[in-house]
mmCIF file of C-alpha atoms in Angstrom:
data_model
loop_
_atom_site.group_PDB
_atom_site.id
_atom_site.type_symbol
_atom_site.label_atom_id
_atom_site.label_comp_id
_atom_site.label_asym_id
_atom_site.label_seq_id
_atom_site.Cartn_x
_atom_site.Cartn_y
_atom_site.Cartn_z
ATOM 1 C CA MET A 1 43.040 119.267 3.990
ATOM 2 C CA ILE A 2 42.498 122.358 1.852
ATOM 3 C CA THR A 3 39.349 122.657 -0.252
ATOM 4 C CA ILE A 4 38.956 124.697 -3.434
ATOM 5 C CA SER A 5 35.396 125.063 -4.757
ATOM 6 C CA ASP A 6 34.539 124.285 -8.364
ATOM 7 C CA ALA A 7 34.048 128.008 -9.093
ATOM 8 C CA ALA A 8 37.424 128.931 -7.579
ATOM 9 C CA ALA A 9 39.192 126.069 -9.360
ATOM 10 C CA GLU A 10 37.723 127.106 -12.703
ATOM 11 C CA ARG A 11 38.879 130.700 -12.229
ATOM 12 C CA LEU A 12 42.342 129.642 -11.005
ATOM 13 C CA LYS A 13 42.804 127.303 -13.978
ATOM 14 C CA GLU A 14 41.864 130.142 -16.342
ATOM 15 C CA MET A 15 44.425 132.366 -14.661
ATOM 16 C CA LEU A 16 47.103 129.643 -14.773
ATOM 17 C CA GLU A 17 46.535 129.194 -18.509
ATOM 18 C CA GLN A 18 47.302 132.895 -19.001
ATOM 19 C CA GLN A 19 50.706 132.638 -17.316
ATOM 20 C CA GLU A 20 53.656 132.920 -19.686
ATOM 21 C CA THR A 21 55.958 130.778 -17.550
ATOM 22 C CA PRO A 22 55.445 127.014 -17.992
ATOM 23 C CA ASN A 23 54.799 124.658 -15.044
ATOM 24 C CA MET A 24 53.259 127.302 -12.802
ATOM 25 C CA PHE A 25 51.292 126.136 -9.782
ATOM 26 C CA LEU A 26 49.189 127.684 -7.038
ATOM 27 C CA ARG A 27 51.113 128.644 -3.916
ATOM 28 C CA LEU A 28 49.220 129.243 -0.673
ATOM 29 C CA GLY A 29 50.800 130.620 2.445
ATOM 30 C CA VAL A 30 50.663 132.778 5.513
ATOM 31 C CA ALA A 31 52.881 135.712 6.454
ATOM 32 C CA PRO A 32 53.063 137.699 9.682
ATOM 33 C CA GLY A 33 51.218 140.976 9.382
ATOM 34 C CA GLY A 34 47.855 142.319 8.415
ATOM 35 C CA CYS A 35 45.672 144.094 10.915
ATOM 36 C CA THR A 36 44.830 140.871 12.785
ATOM 37 C CA GLY A 37 48.198 139.081 12.902
ATOM 38 C CA PHE A 38 48.610 136.902 9.805
ATOM 39 C CA SER A 39 48.012 137.684 6.143
ATOM 40 C CA TYR A 40 47.038 135.154 3.518
ATOM 41 C CA ALA A 41 49.284 134.724 0.505
ATOM 42 C CA MET A 42 47.910 133.230 -2.707
ATOM 43 C CA GLY A 43 49.674 133.402 -6.041
ATOM 44 C CA PHE A 44 51.344 131.503 -8.830
ATOM 45 C CA ASP A 45 54.880 130.180 -8.644
ATOM 46 C CA ASP A 46 57.187 127.839 -10.520
ATOM 47 C CA ASN A 47 59.810 127.337 -7.802
ATOM 48 C CA GLU A 48 59.417 124.611 -5.194
ATOM 49 C CA THR A 49 61.727 124.215 -2.186
ATOM 50 C CA ASP A 50 62.372 121.478 0.358
ATOM 51 C CA GLN A 51 60.258 123.541 2.791
ATOM 52 C CA ASP A 52 57.139 122.983 0.671
ATOM 53 C CA VAL A 53 54.357 120.426 0.810
ATOM 54 C CA PHE A 54 52.739 119.679 -2.521
ATOM 55 C CA MET A 55 49.198 118.389 -3.065
ATOM 56 C CA THR A 56 46.778 118.006 -5.936
ATOM 57 C CA ILE A 57 43.445 119.761 -5.480
ATOM 58 C CA GLN A 58 40.862 119.997 -8.269
ATOM 59 C CA ASP A 59 43.470 118.659 -10.729
ATOM 60 C CA MET A 60 45.825 121.537 -9.863
ATOM 61 C CA LYS A 61 49.209 121.404 -8.217
ATOM 62 C CA VAL A 62 49.007 123.345 -4.955
ATOM 63 C CA VAL A 63 52.077 124.069 -2.830
ATOM 64 C CA VAL A 64 52.112 125.221 0.798
ATOM 65 C CA GLU A 65 55.179 126.013 2.888
ATOM 66 C CA LYS A 66 55.417 123.536 5.784
ATOM 67 C CA ASP A 67 55.319 126.323 8.400
ATOM 68 C CA SER A 68 52.033 127.662 6.995
ATOM 69 C CA LEU A 69 50.293 124.312 6.724
ATOM 70 C CA ARG A 70 49.125 124.152 10.351
ATOM 71 C CA LEU A 71 47.450 127.566 9.998
ATOM 72 C CA LEU A 72 45.725 126.583 6.745
ATOM 73 C CA GLU A 73 44.447 123.124 7.715
ATOM 74 C CA GLY A 74 40.771 122.961 6.702
ATOM 75 C CA LEU A 75 40.987 126.124 4.580
ATOM 76 C CA GLU A 76 38.187 126.609 2.029
ATOM 77 C CA ILE A 77 38.700 128.819 -1.029
ATOM 78 C CA ASP A 78 35.752 129.930 -3.132
ATOM 79 C CA PHE A 79 35.175 132.406 -5.951
ATOM 80 C CA GLU A 80 32.048 134.537 -5.894
ATOM 81 C CA GLU A 81 30.641 136.707 -8.653
ATOM 82 C CA SER A 82 29.056 139.917 -7.428
ATOM 83 C CA GLY A 83 27.486 142.110 -10.076
ATOM 84 C CA MET A 84 30.239 143.136 -12.466
ATOM 85 C CA THR A 85 33.016 142.048 -10.130
ATOM 86 C CA GLY A 86 34.095 138.876 -8.423
ATOM 87 C CA GLY A 87 36.694 137.681 -6.043
ATOM 88 C CA PHE A 88 38.150 134.851 -4.046
ATOM 89 C CA THR A 89 36.858 134.262 -0.547
ATOM 90 C CA ILE A 90 38.654 132.347 2.169
ATOM 91 C CA HIS A 91 37.116 130.504 5.089
ATOM 92 C CA ASN A 92 39.656 129.361 7.651
ATOM 93 C CA PRO A 93 38.263 127.234 10.505
ATOM 94 C CA ASN A 94 41.441 127.944 12.507
ATOM 95 C CA ALA A 95 40.766 131.691 12.609
ATOM 96 C CA VAL A 96 39.246 133.000 15.831
ATOM 97 C CA ALA A 97 39.431 136.608 14.635
ATOM 98 C CA THR A 98 39.582 138.163 11.183
ATOM 99 C CA CYS A 99 39.828 141.719 9.954
ATOM 100 C CA GLY A 100 36.944 143.484 8.264
ATOM 101 C CA CYS A 101 38.405 142.978 4.787
ATOM 102 C CA GLY A 102 38.960 139.244 5.398
ATOM 103 C CA SER A 103 42.609 139.236 4.366
ATOM 104 C CA SER A 104 44.136 138.688 7.800
ATOM 105 C CA PHE A 105 43.436 136.503 10.816
ATOM 106 C CA ARG A 106 44.716 135.055 14.074
ATOM 107 C CA THR A 107 44.213 131.655 15.673
ATOM 108 C CA ALA A 108 43.459 130.616 19.233
ATOM 109 C CA THR A 109 47.084 129.584 19.746
ATOM 110 C CA ASP A 110 48.972 132.079 17.583
ATOM 111 C CA ALA A 111 48.365 135.825 17.322
ATOM 112 C CA GLY A 112 50.966 136.439 14.632
ATOM 113 C CA LYS A 113 52.341 139.946 14.348
ATOM 114 C CA PRO A 114 49.667 142.532 13.513
ATOM 115 C CA ASN A 115 50.590 145.683 11.607
ATOM 116 C CA GLU A 116 50.116 148.885 13.511
ATOM 117 C CA GLU A 117 48.164 150.439 10.646
ATOM 118 C CA PRO A 118 44.567 149.286 10.129
ATOM 119 C CA CYS A 119 43.617 147.682 6.819
#
């Protein structure tokens, strides 16, 4: 199960409302790379494939590619305000190591494919 906090859901819904393409949804995923092995992917999309799993979280359609789902099980997404800025934070209980910037990770059973350049 993936959890999106109230603050993150509110911000995501605001961002979805600003999209010019109708029927956009939140897409979450994982790609090889980053300084630790896997990089998170989070964005809006309007194209679903047969490789996707769809769920409703906080009254939003959320889509995850089947191959990424095992790495994102238990994922928690939050949005934190910090002074004049703010940003999304991700807590992944599957991650045994993360990079300093928090945008990449590896699990106990899968190291991914780290980039050679640091983040």
